[in-house]
Structures are given as C-alpha cells and as structure tokens.
PDB file of C-alpha atoms in Angstrom:
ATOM      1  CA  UNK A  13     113.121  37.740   3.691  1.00 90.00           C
ATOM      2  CA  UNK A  14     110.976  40.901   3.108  1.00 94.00           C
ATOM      3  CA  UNK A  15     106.851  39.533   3.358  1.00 94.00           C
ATOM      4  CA  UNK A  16     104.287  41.427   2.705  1.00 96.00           C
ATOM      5  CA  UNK A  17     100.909  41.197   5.002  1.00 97.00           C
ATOM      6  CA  UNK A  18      97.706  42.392   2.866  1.00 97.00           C
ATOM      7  CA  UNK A  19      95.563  45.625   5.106  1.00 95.00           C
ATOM      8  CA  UNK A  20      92.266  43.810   5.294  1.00 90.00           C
ATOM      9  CA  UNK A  21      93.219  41.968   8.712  1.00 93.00           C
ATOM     10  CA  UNK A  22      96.049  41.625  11.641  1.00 96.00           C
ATOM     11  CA  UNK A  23      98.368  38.376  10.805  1.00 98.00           C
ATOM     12  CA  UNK A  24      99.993  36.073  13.527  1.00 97.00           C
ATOM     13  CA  UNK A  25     103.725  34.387  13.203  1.00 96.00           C
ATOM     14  CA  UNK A  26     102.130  30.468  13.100  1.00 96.00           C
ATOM     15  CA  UNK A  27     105.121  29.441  14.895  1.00 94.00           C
ATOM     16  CA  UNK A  28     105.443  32.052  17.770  1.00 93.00           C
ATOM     17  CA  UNK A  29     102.174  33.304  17.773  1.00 95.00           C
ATOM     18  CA  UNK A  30     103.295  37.473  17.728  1.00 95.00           C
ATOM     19  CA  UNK A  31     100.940  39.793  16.103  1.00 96.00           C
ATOM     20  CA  UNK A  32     101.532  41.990  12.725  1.00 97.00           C
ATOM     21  CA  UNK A  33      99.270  44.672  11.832  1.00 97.00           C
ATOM     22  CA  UNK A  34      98.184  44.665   8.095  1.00 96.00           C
ATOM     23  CA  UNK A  35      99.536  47.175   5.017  1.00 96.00           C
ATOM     24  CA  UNK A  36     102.897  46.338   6.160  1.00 97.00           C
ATOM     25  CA  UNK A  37     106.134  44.505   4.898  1.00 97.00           C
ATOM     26  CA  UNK A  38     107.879  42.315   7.168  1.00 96.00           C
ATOM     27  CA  UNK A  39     111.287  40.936   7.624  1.00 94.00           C
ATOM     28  CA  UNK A  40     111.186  37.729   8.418  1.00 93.00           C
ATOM     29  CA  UNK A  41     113.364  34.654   9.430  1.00 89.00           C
ATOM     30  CA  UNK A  42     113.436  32.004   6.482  1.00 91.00           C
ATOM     31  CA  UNK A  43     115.173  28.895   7.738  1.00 90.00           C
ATOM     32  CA  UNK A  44     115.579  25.763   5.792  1.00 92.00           C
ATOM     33  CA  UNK A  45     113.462  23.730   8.197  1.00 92.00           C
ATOM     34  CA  UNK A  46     110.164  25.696   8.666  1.00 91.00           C
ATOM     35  CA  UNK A  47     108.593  28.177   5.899  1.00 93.00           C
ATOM     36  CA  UNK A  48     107.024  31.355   7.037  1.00 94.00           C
ATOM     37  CA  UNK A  49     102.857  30.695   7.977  1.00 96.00           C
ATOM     38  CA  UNK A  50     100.985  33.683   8.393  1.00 97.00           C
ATOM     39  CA  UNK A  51      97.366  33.155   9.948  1.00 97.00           C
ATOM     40  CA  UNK A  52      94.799  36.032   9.440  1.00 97.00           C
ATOM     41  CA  UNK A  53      93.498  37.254  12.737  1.00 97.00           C
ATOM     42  CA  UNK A  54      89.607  36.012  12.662  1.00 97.00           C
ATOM     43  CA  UNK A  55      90.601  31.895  11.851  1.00 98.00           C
ATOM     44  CA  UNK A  56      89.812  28.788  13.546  1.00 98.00           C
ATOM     45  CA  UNK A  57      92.385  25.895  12.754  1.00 97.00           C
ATOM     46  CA  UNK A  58      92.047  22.449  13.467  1.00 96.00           C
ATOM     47  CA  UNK A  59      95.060  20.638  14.431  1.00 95.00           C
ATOM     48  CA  UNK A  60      95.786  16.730  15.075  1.00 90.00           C
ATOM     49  CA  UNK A  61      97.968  14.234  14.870  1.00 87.00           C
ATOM     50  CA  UNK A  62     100.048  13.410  11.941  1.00 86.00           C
ATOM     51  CA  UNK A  63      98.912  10.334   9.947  1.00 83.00           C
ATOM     52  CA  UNK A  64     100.257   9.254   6.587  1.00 85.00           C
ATOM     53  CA  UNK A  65      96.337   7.666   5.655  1.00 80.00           C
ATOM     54  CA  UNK A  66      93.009   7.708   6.589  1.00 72.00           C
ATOM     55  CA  UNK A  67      92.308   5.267   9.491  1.00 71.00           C
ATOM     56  CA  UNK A  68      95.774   5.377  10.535  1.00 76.00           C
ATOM     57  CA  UNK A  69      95.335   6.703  14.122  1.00 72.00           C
ATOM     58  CA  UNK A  70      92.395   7.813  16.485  1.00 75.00           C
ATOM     59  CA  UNK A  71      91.364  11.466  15.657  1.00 81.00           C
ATOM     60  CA  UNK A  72      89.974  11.644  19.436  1.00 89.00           C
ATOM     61  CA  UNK A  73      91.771  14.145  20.663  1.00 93.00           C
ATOM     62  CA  UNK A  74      92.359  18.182  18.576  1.00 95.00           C
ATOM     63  CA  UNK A  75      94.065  20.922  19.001  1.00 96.00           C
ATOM     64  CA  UNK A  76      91.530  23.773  17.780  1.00 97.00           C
ATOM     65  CA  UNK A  77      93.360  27.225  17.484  1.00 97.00           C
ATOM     66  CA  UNK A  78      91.663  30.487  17.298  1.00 98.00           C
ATOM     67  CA  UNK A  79      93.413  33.619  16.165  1.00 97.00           C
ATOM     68  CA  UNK A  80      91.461  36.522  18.053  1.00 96.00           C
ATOM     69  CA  UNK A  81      90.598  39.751  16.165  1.00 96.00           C
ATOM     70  CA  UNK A  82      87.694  39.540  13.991  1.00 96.00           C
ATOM     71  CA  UNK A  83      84.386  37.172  13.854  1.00 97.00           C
ATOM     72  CA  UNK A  84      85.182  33.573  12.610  1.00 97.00           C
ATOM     73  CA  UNK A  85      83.116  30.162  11.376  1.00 97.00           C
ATOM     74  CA  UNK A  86      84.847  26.859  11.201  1.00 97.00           C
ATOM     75  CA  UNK A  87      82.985  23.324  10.225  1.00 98.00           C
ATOM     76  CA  UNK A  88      84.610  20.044  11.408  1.00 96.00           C
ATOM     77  CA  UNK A  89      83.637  17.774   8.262  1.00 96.00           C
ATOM     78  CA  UNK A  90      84.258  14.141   8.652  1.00 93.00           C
ATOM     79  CA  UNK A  91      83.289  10.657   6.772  1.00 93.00           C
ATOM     80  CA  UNK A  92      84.425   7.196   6.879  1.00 90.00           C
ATOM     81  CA  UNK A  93      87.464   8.322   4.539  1.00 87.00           C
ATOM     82  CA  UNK A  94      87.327   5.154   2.148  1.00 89.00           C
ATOM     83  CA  UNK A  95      84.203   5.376   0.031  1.00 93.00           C
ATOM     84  CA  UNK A  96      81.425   7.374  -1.289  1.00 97.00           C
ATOM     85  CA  UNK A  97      78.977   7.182   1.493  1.00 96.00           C
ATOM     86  CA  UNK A  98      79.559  10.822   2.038  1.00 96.00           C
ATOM     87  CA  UNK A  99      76.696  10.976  -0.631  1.00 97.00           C
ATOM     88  CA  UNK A 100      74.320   9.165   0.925  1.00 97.00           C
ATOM     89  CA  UNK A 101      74.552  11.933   3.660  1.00 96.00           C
ATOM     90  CA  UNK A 102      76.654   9.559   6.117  1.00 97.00           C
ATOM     91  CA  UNK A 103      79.033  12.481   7.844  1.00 97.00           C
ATOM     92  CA  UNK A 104      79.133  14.298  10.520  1.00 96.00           C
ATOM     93  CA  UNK A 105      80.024  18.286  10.498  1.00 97.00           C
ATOM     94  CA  UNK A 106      80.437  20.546  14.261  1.00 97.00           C
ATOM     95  CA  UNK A 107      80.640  23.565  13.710  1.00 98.00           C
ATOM     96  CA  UNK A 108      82.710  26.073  15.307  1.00 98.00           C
ATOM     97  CA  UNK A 109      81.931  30.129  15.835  1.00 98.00           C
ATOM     98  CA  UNK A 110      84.104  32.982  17.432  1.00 98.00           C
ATOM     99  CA  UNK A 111      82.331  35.687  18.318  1.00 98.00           C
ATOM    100  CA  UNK A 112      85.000  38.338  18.973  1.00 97.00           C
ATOM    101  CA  UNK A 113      82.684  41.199  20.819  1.00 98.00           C
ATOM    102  CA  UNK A 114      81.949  39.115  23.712  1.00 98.00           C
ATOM    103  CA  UNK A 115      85.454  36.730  23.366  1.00 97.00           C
ATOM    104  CA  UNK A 116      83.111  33.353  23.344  1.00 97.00           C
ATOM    105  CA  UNK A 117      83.812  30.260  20.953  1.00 98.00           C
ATOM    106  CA  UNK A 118      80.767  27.986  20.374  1.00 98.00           C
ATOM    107  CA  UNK A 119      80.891  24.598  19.839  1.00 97.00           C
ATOM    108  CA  UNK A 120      77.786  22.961  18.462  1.00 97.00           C
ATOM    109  CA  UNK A 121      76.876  19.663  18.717  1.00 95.00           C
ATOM    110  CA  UNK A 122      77.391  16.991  16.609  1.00 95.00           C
ATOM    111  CA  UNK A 123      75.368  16.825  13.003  1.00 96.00           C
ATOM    112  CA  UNK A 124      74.937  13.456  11.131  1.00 96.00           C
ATOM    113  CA  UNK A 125      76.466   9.833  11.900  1.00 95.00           C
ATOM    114  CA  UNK A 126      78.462   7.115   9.875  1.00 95.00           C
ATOM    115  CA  UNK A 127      80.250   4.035  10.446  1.00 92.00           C
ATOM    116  CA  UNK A 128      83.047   4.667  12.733  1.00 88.00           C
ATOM    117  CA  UNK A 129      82.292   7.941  13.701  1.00 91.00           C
ATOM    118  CA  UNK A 130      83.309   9.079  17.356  1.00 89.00           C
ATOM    119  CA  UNK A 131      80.716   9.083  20.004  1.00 87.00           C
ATOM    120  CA  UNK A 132      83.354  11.103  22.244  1.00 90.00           C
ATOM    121  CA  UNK A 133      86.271  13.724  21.779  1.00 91.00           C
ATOM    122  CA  UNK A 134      88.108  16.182  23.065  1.00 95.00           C
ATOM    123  CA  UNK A 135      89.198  19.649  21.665  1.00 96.00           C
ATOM    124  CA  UNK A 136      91.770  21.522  23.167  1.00 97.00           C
ATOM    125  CA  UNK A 137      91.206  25.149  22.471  1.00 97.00           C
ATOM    126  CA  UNK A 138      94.458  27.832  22.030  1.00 95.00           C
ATOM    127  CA  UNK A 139      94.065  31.480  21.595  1.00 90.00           C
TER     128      UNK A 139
END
C-alpha cells in the first residue's frame, strides 16, 4: 500500500519505530492483523494495559512514549470513571512536556484528587 505522510513533521512506523521524513509517499506493509499507525514526530502517548471497562484493572503502571523531533505537551486526565464528579472538579491531570532542544521530558506533579485515585505510579518512558 502506497501512504502518504503530510510535510509539516517526520512520522515514525508505530510498530517498528523507523523514521519517515514528511512530503513523501510510502510503501508500506498492510497485513490483515495490524493496520498501518503513523505517529508524528513531536507526540507523547500514553500506553497501558488493556481493559474492556473502567475499574477493570490497576492503571499503576504506563508505558509513556515520546516520539523525538519537535516540542510536545501531553496531560494525563483521570476521574473515578463512573459518574459525574468530574464536575465538581474531582480529577486529577499530570502533565507531560518534551522539550526537544535540550532532549528533557518533564513530569509534573500530580493536580487534583478523587475517590480512588493513585497515591503512587510508575511511568515507563520510551523514545
């Protein structure tokens, strides 16, 4: 399959991590069990287990994946997941920044509380 990847940015393969310049077309494998990803260089991706429903597992442990090549902002929202106390300001966001001239990712701490919400947890960070 022939993809094209838009000039604005680089693009990484989700799946083997290799690096396309932008303003190009691509051939690319299409197999019937994985679709082609492209990430634009300059995202921050959070990545955890797989759960079916809110609640289902502990989200104590993520993967957070940052594809180098341009400045990038991620927030971490979270609530309780089963109601509308969201509006009542009970959530917590951390946000996430990349700064790609000196290669540093900062975490900040934790903003807001609910019910439930972790007091610990870890975050594996990729490149």
């Amino acid at each position: 399959m022939e993809c094209y990847l838009p000039k604005s940015a680089g693009w990484f393969d989700f799946w083997t991590g290799k690096h396309f310049y932008g303003g190009q077309s691509i051939k690319t494998d299409v197999p019937l069990d994985k679709i082609p990803l492209f990430v634009k260089a300059g995202s921050i991706i959070p990545m955890g287990k797989i759960i079916q429903y809110t609640g289902e597992k502990s989200t104590d442990t993520l993967e957070i994946r940052v594809y180098k090549g341009a400045d990038a902002k991620f927030d971490l929202y979270e609530d309780e997941g089963d109601n509308y106390n969201y509006e009542k300001g009970r959530y917590t966001i951390v946000s996430f920044n990349w700064n790609e001239k000196s290669q540093s990712l900062t975490i900040s701490d934790r903003k807001g509380n609910y019910t439930g919400s972790l007091a610990k947890r870890i975050f594996n960070v990729s490149w």
